[in-house]
XYZ file of C-alpha atoms in Angstrom:
91
model
C -5.424 4.352 -0.643
C -2.453 4.622 1.384
C -0.799 8.056 1.715
C 2.947 8.605 2.712
C 1.909 8.498 6.789
C 0.788 4.569 6.248
C 4.200 3.428 4.708
C 6.067 1.631 7.573
C 9.088 -0.827 7.267
C 8.865 -4.540 7.227
C 8.985 -5.790 10.591
C 7.752 -2.656 12.092
C 5.520 -2.682 15.055
C 1.791 -1.761 14.525
C 0.065 0.151 17.005
C -3.576 -0.515 17.787
C -5.448 2.780 18.239
C -7.049 3.023 21.804
C -10.571 1.753 21.995
C -9.964 -0.739 18.919
C -9.742 -4.486 19.645
C -8.700 -5.796 16.000
C -7.228 -4.936 12.580
C -8.016 -6.018 8.963
C -5.229 -7.331 7.249
C -4.695 -7.926 3.725
C -1.905 -8.734 1.249
C -1.138 -6.808 -1.763
C 1.410 -6.578 -4.796
C 3.252 -3.269 -4.446
C 4.443 -1.751 -7.827
C 7.495 0.474 -7.465
C 7.759 3.294 -9.796
C 11.157 4.226 -10.617
C 11.315 7.378 -11.830
C 9.021 10.468 -12.334
C 5.990 9.824 -14.912
C 3.382 12.097 -16.155
C 1.131 11.191 -19.451
C 3.086 8.205 -20.051
C 2.052 6.280 -23.005
C 0.470 2.762 -22.514
C 2.868 1.049 -24.673
C 5.821 2.652 -22.096
C 4.173 2.358 -18.822
C 5.913 -0.977 -17.832
C 9.423 0.892 -18.379
C 8.499 2.911 -15.358
C 8.130 0.295 -12.924
C 11.523 -0.743 -11.084
C 10.246 -3.797 -9.138
C 8.042 -5.372 -7.144
C 7.372 -5.926 -3.243
C 4.801 -7.339 -0.788
C 2.339 -4.669 0.809
C 0.638 -5.254 3.945
C -2.639 -3.439 3.686
C -3.443 -2.871 7.287
C -6.982 -1.446 8.537
C -9.694 -0.778 11.271
C -12.547 -2.994 10.905
C -15.306 -1.639 8.681
C -18.527 -2.746 7.055
C -18.041 -1.620 3.244
C -15.341 -3.602 1.016
C -16.205 -1.195 -1.690
C -16.043 2.427 -0.286
C -14.186 1.833 2.993
C -13.567 4.985 5.262
C -10.219 6.645 4.607
C -9.689 7.349 8.444
C -9.929 3.457 8.896
C -7.287 2.605 6.349
C -5.067 5.698 6.435
C -3.580 5.408 9.968
C 0.196 5.925 10.907
C 2.418 3.178 9.939
C -0.725 0.926 8.154
C 1.022 0.126 5.216
C 4.237 -2.204 5.985
C 6.054 -2.802 2.968
C 8.712 -5.213 2.147
C 11.557 -6.381 3.125
C 13.111 -6.354 -0.338
C 12.094 -5.425 -3.750
C 12.421 -7.594 -6.707
C 13.708 -5.923 -9.837
C 11.160 -5.898 -12.508
C 13.700 -7.223 -14.956
C 13.652 -10.585 -12.682
C 10.100 -11.121 -13.412
């Protein structure tokens, strides 16, 4: 889960919260939704994807991979995205 406050531009400086000595970093593929969607039929779902980008899934170290604490993953700037979006038509 990466709420809006976590989004950051590619190349942004990540601030290590006081009292923490390290970060966990994971790479992910981001899908860019190009228009508002609600109850989209499965056969039309791909029509709503405008493109793809890389996402840096940053969090504070935690013990549980399957149930990580939101407070450790949803910090300000902990989701750098980009630097570019590849249009879905090119994939």
